[in-house]
C-alpha positions as MATLAB code, in Angstrom:
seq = 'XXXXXXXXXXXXXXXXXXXXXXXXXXXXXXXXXXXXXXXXXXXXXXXXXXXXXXXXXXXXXXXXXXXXXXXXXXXXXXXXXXXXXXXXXXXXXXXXXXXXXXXXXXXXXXXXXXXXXXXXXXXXXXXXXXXXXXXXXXXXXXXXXXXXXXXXXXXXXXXXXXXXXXXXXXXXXXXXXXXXXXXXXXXXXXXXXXXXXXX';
ca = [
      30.006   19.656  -42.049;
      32.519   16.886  -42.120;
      31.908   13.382  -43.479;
      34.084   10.201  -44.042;
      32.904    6.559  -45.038;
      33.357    4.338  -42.622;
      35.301    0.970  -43.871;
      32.013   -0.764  -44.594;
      30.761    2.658  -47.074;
      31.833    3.072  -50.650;
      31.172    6.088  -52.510;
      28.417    6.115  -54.973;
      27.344    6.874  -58.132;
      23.757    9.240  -57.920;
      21.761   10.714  -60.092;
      20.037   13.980  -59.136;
      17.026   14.528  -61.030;
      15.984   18.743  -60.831;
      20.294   18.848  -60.163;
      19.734   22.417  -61.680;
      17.003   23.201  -59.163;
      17.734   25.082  -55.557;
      17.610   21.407  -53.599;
      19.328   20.009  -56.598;
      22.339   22.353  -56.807;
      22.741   22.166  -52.988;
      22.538   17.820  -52.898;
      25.135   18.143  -55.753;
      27.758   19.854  -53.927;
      27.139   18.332  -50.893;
      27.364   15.235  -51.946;
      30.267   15.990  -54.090;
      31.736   17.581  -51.746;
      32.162   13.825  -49.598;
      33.389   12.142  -52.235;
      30.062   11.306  -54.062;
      30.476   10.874  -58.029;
      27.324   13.040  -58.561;
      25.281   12.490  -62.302;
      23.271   15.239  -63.018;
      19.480   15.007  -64.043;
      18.638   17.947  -66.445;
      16.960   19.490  -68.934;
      19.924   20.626  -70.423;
      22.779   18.993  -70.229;
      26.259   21.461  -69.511;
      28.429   18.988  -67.775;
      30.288   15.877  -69.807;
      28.335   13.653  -67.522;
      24.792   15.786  -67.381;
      22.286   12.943  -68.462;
      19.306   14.890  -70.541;
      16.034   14.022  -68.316;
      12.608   15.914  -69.039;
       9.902   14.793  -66.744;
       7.284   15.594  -69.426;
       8.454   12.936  -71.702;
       9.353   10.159  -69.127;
       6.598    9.261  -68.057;
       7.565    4.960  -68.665;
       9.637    2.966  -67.041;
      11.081    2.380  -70.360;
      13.041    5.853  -70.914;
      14.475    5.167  -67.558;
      16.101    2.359  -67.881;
      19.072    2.924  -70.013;
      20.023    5.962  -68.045;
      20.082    3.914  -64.885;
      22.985    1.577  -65.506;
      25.855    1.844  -63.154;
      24.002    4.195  -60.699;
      23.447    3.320  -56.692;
      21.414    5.827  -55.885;
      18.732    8.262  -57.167;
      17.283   11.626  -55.808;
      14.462   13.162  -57.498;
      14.453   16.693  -56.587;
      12.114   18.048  -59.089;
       8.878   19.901  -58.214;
       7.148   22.812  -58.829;
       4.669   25.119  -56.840;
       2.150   25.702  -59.597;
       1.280   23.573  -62.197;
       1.212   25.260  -66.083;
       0.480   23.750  -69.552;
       4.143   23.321  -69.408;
       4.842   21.999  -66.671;
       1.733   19.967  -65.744;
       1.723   18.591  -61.950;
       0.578   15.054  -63.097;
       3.522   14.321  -65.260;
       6.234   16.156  -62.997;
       5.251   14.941  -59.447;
       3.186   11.741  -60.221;
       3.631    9.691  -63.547;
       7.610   10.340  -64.224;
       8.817    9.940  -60.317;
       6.632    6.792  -60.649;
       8.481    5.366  -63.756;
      11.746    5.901  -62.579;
      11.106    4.524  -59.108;
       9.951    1.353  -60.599;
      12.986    1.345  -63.480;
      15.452    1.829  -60.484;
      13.763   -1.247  -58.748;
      13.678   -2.856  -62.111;
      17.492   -2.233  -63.031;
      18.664   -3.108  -58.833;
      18.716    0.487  -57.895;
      19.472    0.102  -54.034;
      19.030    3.776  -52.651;
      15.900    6.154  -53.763;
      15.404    9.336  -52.094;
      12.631   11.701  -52.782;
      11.714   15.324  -51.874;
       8.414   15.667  -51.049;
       6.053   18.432  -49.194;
       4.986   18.870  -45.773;
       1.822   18.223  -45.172;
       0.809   15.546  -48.157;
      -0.656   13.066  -45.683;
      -3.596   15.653  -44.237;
      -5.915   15.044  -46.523;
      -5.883   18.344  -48.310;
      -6.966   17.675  -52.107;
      -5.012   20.134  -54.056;
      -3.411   18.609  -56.975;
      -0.160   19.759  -55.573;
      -0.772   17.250  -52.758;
      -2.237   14.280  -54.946;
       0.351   14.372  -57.454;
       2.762   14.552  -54.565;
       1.160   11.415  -53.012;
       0.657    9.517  -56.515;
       4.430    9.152  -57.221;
       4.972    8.441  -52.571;
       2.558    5.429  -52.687;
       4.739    4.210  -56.128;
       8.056    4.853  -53.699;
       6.235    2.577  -50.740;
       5.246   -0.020  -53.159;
       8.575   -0.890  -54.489;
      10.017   -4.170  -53.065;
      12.008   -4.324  -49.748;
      14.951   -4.492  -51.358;
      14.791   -0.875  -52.519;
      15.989    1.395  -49.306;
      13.883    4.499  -49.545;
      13.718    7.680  -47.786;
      11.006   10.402  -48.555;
      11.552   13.968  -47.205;
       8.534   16.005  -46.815;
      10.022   19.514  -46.263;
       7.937   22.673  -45.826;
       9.773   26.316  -47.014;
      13.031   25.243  -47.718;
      15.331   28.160  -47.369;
      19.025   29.825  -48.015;
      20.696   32.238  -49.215;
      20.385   32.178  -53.015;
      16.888   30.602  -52.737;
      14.067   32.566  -54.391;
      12.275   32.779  -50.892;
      15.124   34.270  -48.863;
      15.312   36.505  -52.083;
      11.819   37.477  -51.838;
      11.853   37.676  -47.772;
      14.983   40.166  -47.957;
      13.198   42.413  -50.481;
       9.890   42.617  -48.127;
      12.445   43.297  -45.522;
      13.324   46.603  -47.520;
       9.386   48.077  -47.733;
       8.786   50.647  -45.531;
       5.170   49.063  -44.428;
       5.806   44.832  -43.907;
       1.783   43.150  -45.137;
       1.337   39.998  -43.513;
      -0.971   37.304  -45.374;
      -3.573   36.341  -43.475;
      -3.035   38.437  -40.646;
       0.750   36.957  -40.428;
      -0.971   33.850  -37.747;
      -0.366   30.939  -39.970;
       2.299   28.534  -39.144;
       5.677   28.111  -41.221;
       7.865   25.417  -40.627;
      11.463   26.706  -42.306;
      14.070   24.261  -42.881;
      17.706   25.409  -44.183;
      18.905   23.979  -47.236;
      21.730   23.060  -45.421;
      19.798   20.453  -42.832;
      17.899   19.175  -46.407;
      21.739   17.985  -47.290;
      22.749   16.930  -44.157;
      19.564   14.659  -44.490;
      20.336   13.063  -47.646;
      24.089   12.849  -46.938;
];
């Protein structure tokens, strides 16, 4: 993949919330990689310019703000496939996406762009899908000056992601089980079309 701003692009200053994630990693280099200064949303800060996020606690507008000054664009990245005591769907999908969404709106923000799920829109009621939707309809309410983009992947694979991981080690059992009679539809993306996406 080559890229080069064209006279009218700058380079910009994003924060990746989940940056330690499999999407997040990925949008990080990527993005580096084309001359991107990338800020790094995490739990634990490693990198001199790592900003400490933790989508349990920032759930307000409020503990947004501050962290948002001199950025241009956000990504939020951060999701998980089954909710826990720890990391409860409701805070990490819905009410902290939410807050930040509205502090980058708040704070002039100009570029938002969100990884979702396939499939959110169907009606299906799993909390997985309305906490997915909860912090979309904040994204779509924010005001037009906020350009927004909202992914809605299904399997997102590659190489050192934990499905290709689990798929190879299937690959290696003598008898190969297929859930549900192996007729369900997948639609794979590469983690490499994800950045391509965003870039």
């Amino acid at each position: 993949m080559a890229f080069s701003f064209s006279e009218k692009e700058r380079a910009m200053n994003i924060l990746i919330c989940g940056a330690n994630g499999f999407v997040g990693r990925h949008l990080t280099q990527a993005l580096r990689k084309v001359g991107h200064t990338v800020i790094r949303g995490v739990r634990k800060p490693k990198e001199p310019s790592d900003i400490a996020i933790d989508y349990m606690l920032d759930t307000v507008k409020e503990a947004w703000l501050p962290r948002l000054s001199g950025i241009d664009a956000v990504i939020n990245a951060v999701g998980v496939l089954r909710g826990s005591a720890q990391a409860p769907m409701q805070q990490l999908h819905g009410e902290a996406p939410s807050a930040l969404f509205q502090a980058c709106a708040e704070v002039g923000v100009k570029r938002i762009v969100h990884v979702s799920a396939l499939g959110i829109d169907k009606g299906i009621n799993t909390e997985y899908f309305q906490t997915r939707r909860t912090a979309e309809a904040s994204l779509c309410a924010l005001p037009d000056c906020v350009q927004w983009l909202i992914l809605r992947p299904s399997l997102i694979y590659g190489e050192d992601g934990a499905s290709a991981r689990l798929f190879r080690r299937l690959a290696r059992l003598p008898l190969h089980v297929l859930p549900m009679g192996g007729t369900q539809t997948v639609q794979p993306v590469h983690i490499d079309d994800i950045c391509t996406a965003v870039t």
